[in-house]
PDB file of C-alpha atoms in Angstrom:
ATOM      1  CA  UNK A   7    -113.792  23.332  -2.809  1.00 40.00           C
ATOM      2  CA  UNK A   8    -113.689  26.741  -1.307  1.00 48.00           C
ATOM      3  CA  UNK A   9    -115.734  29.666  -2.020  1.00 48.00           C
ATOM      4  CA  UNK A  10    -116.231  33.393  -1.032  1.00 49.00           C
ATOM      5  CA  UNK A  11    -120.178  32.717   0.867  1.00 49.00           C
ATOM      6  CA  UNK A  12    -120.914  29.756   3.182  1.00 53.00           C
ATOM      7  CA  UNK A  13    -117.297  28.506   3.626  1.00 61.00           C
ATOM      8  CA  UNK A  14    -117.549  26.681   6.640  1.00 68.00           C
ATOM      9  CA  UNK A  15    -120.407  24.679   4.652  1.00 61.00           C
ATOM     10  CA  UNK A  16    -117.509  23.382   2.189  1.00 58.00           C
ATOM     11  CA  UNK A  17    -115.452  22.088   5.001  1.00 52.00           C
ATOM     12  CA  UNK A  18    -116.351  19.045   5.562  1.00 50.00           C
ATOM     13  CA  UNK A  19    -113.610  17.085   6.884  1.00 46.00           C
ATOM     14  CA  UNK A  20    -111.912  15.718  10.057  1.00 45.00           C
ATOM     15  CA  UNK A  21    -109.956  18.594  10.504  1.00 46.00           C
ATOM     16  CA  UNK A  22    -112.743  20.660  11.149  1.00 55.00           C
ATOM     17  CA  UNK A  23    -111.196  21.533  14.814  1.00 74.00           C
ATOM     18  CA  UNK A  24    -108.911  23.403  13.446  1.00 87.00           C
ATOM     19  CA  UNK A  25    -111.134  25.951  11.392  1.00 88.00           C
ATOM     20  CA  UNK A  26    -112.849  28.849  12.891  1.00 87.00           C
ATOM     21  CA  UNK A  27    -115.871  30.932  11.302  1.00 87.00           C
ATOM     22  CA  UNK A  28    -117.365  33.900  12.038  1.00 85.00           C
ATOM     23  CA  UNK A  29    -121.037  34.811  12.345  1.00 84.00           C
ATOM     24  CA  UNK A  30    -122.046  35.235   8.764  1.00 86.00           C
ATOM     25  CA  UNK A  31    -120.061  31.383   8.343  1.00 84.00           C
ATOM     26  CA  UNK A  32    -117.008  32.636   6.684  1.00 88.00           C
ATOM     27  CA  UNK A  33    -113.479  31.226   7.890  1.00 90.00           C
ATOM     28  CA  UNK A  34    -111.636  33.590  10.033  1.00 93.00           C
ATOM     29  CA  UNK A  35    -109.105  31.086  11.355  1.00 94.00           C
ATOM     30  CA  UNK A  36    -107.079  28.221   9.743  1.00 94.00           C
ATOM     31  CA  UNK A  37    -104.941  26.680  12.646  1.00 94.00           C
ATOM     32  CA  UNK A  38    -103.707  22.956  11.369  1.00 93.00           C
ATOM     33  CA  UNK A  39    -100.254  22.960  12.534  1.00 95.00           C
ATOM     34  CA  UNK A  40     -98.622  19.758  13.177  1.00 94.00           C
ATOM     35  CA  UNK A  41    -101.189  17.928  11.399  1.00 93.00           C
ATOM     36  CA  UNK A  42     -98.809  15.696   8.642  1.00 94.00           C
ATOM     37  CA  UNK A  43    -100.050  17.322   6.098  1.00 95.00           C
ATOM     38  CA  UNK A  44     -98.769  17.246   2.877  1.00 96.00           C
ATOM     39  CA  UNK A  45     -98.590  18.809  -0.883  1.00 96.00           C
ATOM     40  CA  UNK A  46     -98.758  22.411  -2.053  1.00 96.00           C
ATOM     41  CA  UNK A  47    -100.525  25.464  -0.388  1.00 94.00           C
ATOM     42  CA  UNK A  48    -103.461  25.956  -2.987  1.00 93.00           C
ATOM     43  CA  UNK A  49    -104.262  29.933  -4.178  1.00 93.00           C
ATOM     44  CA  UNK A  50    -107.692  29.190  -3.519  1.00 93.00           C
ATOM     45  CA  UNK A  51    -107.078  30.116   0.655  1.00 93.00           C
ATOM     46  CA  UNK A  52    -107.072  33.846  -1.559  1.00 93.00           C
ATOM     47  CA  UNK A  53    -110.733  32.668  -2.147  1.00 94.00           C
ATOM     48  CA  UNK A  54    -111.527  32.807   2.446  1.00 94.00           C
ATOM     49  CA  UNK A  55    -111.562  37.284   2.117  1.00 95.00           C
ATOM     50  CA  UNK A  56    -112.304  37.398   6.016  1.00 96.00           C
ATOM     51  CA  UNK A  57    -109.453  34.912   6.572  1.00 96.00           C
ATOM     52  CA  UNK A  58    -107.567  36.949   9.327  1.00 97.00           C
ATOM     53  CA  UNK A  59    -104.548  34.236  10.714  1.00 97.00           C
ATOM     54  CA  UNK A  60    -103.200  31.003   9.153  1.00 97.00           C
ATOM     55  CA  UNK A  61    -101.275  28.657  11.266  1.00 97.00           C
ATOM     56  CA  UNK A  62     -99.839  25.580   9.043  1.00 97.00           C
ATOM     57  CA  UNK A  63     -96.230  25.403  10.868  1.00 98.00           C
ATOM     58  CA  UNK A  64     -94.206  21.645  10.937  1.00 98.00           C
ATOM     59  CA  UNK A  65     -96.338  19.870   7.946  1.00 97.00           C
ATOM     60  CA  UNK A  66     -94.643  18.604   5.302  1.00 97.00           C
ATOM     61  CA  UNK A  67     -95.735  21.051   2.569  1.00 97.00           C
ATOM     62  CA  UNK A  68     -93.825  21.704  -0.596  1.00 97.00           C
ATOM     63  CA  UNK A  69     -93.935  24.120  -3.145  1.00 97.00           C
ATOM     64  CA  UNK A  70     -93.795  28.316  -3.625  1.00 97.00           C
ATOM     65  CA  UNK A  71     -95.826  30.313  -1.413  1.00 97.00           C
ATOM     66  CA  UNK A  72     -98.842  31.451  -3.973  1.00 96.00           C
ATOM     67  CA  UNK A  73     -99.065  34.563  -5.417  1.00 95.00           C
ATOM     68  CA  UNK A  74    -102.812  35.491  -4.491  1.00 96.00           C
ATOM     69  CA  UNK A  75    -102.293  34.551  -0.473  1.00 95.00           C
ATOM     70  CA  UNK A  76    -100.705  38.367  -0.843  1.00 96.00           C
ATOM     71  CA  UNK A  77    -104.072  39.337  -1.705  1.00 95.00           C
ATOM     72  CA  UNK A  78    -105.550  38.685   1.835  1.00 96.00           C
ATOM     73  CA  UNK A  79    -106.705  42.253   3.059  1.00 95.00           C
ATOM     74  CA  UNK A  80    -107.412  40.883   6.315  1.00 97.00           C
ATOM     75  CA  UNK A  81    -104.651  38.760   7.307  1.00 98.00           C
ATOM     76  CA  UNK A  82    -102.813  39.544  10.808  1.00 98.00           C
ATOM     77  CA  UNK A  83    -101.218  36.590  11.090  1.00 98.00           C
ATOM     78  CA  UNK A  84     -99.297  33.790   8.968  1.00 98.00           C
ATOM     79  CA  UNK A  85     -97.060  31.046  10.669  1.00 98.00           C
ATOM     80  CA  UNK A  86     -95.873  28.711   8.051  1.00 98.00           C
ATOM     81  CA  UNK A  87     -92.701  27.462   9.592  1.00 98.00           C
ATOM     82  CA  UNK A  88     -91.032  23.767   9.472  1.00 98.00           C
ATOM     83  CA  UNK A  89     -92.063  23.356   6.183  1.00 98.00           C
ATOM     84  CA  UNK A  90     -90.485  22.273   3.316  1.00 98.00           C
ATOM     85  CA  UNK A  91     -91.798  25.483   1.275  1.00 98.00           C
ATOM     86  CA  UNK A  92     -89.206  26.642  -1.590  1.00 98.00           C
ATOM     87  CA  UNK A  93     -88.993  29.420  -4.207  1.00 97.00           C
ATOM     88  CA  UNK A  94     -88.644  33.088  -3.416  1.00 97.00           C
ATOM     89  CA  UNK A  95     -90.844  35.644  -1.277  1.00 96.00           C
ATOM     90  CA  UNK A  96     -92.773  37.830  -3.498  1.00 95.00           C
ATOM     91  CA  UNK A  97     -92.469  40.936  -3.674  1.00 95.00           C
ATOM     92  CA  UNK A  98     -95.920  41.511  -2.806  1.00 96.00           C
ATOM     93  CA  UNK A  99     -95.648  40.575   0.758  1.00 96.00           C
ATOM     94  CA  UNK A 100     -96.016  44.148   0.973  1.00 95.00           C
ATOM     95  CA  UNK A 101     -99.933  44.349   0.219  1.00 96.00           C
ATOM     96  CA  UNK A 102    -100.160  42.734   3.405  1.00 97.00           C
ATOM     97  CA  UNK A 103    -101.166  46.067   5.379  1.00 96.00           C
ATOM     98  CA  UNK A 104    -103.040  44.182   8.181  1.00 97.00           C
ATOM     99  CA  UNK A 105    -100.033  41.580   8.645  1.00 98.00           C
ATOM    100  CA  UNK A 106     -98.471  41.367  12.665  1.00 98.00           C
ATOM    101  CA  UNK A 107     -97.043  38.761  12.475  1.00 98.00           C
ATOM    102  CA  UNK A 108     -95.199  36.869   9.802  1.00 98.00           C
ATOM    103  CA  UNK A 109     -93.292  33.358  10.882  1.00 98.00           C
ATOM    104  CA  UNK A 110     -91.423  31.841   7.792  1.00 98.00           C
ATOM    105  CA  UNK A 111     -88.666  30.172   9.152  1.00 98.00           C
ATOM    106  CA  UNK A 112     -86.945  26.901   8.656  1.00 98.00           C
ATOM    107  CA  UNK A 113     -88.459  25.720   4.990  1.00 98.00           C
ATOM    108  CA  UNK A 114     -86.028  26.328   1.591  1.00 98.00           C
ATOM    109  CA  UNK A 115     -87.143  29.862   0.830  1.00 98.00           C
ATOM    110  CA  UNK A 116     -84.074  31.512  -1.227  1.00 98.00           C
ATOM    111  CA  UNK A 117     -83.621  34.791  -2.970  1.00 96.00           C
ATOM    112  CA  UNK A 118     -83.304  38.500  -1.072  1.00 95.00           C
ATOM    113  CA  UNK A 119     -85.627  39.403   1.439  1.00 94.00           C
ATOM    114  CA  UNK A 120     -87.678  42.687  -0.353  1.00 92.00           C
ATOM    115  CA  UNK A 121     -87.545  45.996   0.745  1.00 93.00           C
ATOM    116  CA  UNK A 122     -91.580  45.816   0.416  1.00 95.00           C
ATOM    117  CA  UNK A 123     -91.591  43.929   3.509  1.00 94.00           C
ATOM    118  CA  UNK A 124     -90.712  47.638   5.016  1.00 92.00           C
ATOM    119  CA  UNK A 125     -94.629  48.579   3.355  1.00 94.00           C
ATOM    120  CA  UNK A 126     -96.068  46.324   6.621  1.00 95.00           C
ATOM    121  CA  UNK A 127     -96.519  49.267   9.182  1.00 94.00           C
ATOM    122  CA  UNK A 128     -98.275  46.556  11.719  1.00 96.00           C
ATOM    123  CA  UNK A 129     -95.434  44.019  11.744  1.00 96.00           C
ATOM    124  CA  UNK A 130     -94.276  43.353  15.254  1.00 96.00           C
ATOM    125  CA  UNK A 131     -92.973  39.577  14.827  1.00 96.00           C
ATOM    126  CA  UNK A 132     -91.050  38.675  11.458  1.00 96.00           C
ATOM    127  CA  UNK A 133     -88.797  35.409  11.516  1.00 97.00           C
ATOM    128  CA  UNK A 134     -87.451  34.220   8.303  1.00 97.00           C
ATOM    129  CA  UNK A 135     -84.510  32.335   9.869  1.00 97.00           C
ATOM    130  CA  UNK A 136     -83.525  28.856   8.550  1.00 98.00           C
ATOM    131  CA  UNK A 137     -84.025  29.466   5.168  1.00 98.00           C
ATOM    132  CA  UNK A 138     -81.918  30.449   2.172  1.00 97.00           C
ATOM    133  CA  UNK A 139     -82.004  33.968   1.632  1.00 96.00           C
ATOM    134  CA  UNK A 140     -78.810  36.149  -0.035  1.00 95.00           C
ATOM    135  CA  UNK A 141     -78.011  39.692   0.431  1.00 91.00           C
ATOM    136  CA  UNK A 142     -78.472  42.028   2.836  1.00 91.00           C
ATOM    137  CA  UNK A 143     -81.216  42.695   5.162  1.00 89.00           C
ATOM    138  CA  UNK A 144     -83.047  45.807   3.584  1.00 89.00           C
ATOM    139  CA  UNK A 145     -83.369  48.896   5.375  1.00 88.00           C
ATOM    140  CA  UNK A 146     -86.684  49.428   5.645  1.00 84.00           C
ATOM    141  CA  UNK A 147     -87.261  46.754   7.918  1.00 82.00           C
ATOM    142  CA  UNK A 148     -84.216  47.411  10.488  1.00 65.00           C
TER     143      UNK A 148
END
C-alpha cells in the first residue's frame, strides 16, 4: 500500500493529519504518536525515500525494528518511544548519516548498544533509556 511515486495518493485513511508531503506528493513526515495503534512497524516505510522524521511514540506496537528503516538516506528524525518494540538494534543504525535525533526509549529493546551508532556524525539527541540493553556504553558515542 505504499510506493516510491504518488505516496500521499495511497494514503487514504483517517489519519491523514498526521502525514505530511512535499511538493512532488511524496511523504516527508509521519507524525501518529499517541494514536492506539497497534501491530508491527512494516519495512515498507523503507519504500517513503524522502521520508525525513517519523514520530510513532506511546502506541502499542510490537515487534523488531525492520531491517530496511536503516536504509532511509534522509531520515533526521525517529521517535519511537512507549512502545512495546523488542529484539535488538541493528547494527546498521549506523547508515543513518542524516539521523539528529534518535528517541528509543521505554519499549523491550535488549542486546548491546553498537559502536556503529558512533558512525551518526549529526546525532545531537539519543535516548535509549527504559529498555534492556547489556554491556557497556561504547566509546564512540561518549
Amino acid at each position: 500500500f505504499l510506493s516510491e511515486t504518488n505516496e500521499c495518493d495511497k494514503w487514504n485513511w483517517d489519519y491523514k493529519k498526521g502525514v505530511w508531503c512535499n511538493d512532488a506528493e511524496e511523504i516527508i513526515k509521519i507524525n501518529l504518536s499517541f494514536m492506539g495503534l497497534s501491530g508491527e512497524l512494516i519495512s515498507e516505510l523503507a519504500l517513503l525515500k524522502k521520508l525525513n522524521y517519523l514520530n510513532l511514540e506511546n502506541n502499542e506496537l510490537r515487534g523488531t525494528i525492520p531491517e530496511p528503516i536503516f536504509d532511509l538516506a534522509n531520515i533526521r528524525v525517529i521517535v519511537l518511544n512507549g512502545n512495546m518494540l523488542s529484539g535488538t538494534l541493528s547494527s546498521h543504525v549506523g547508515k543513518l548519516h542524516n539521523l539528529k535525533w534518535l528517541e528509543l526509549s521505554n519499549n523491550n529493546i535488549s542486546g548491546s548498544i553498537s559502536s556503529s551508532i558512533g558512525n551518526l556524525t549529526h546525532l545531537t539527541e539519543l535516548d535509549l533509556s527504559g529498555n534492556n540493553f547489556e554491556g557497556t556504553i561504547p566509546s564512540s558515542i561518549s
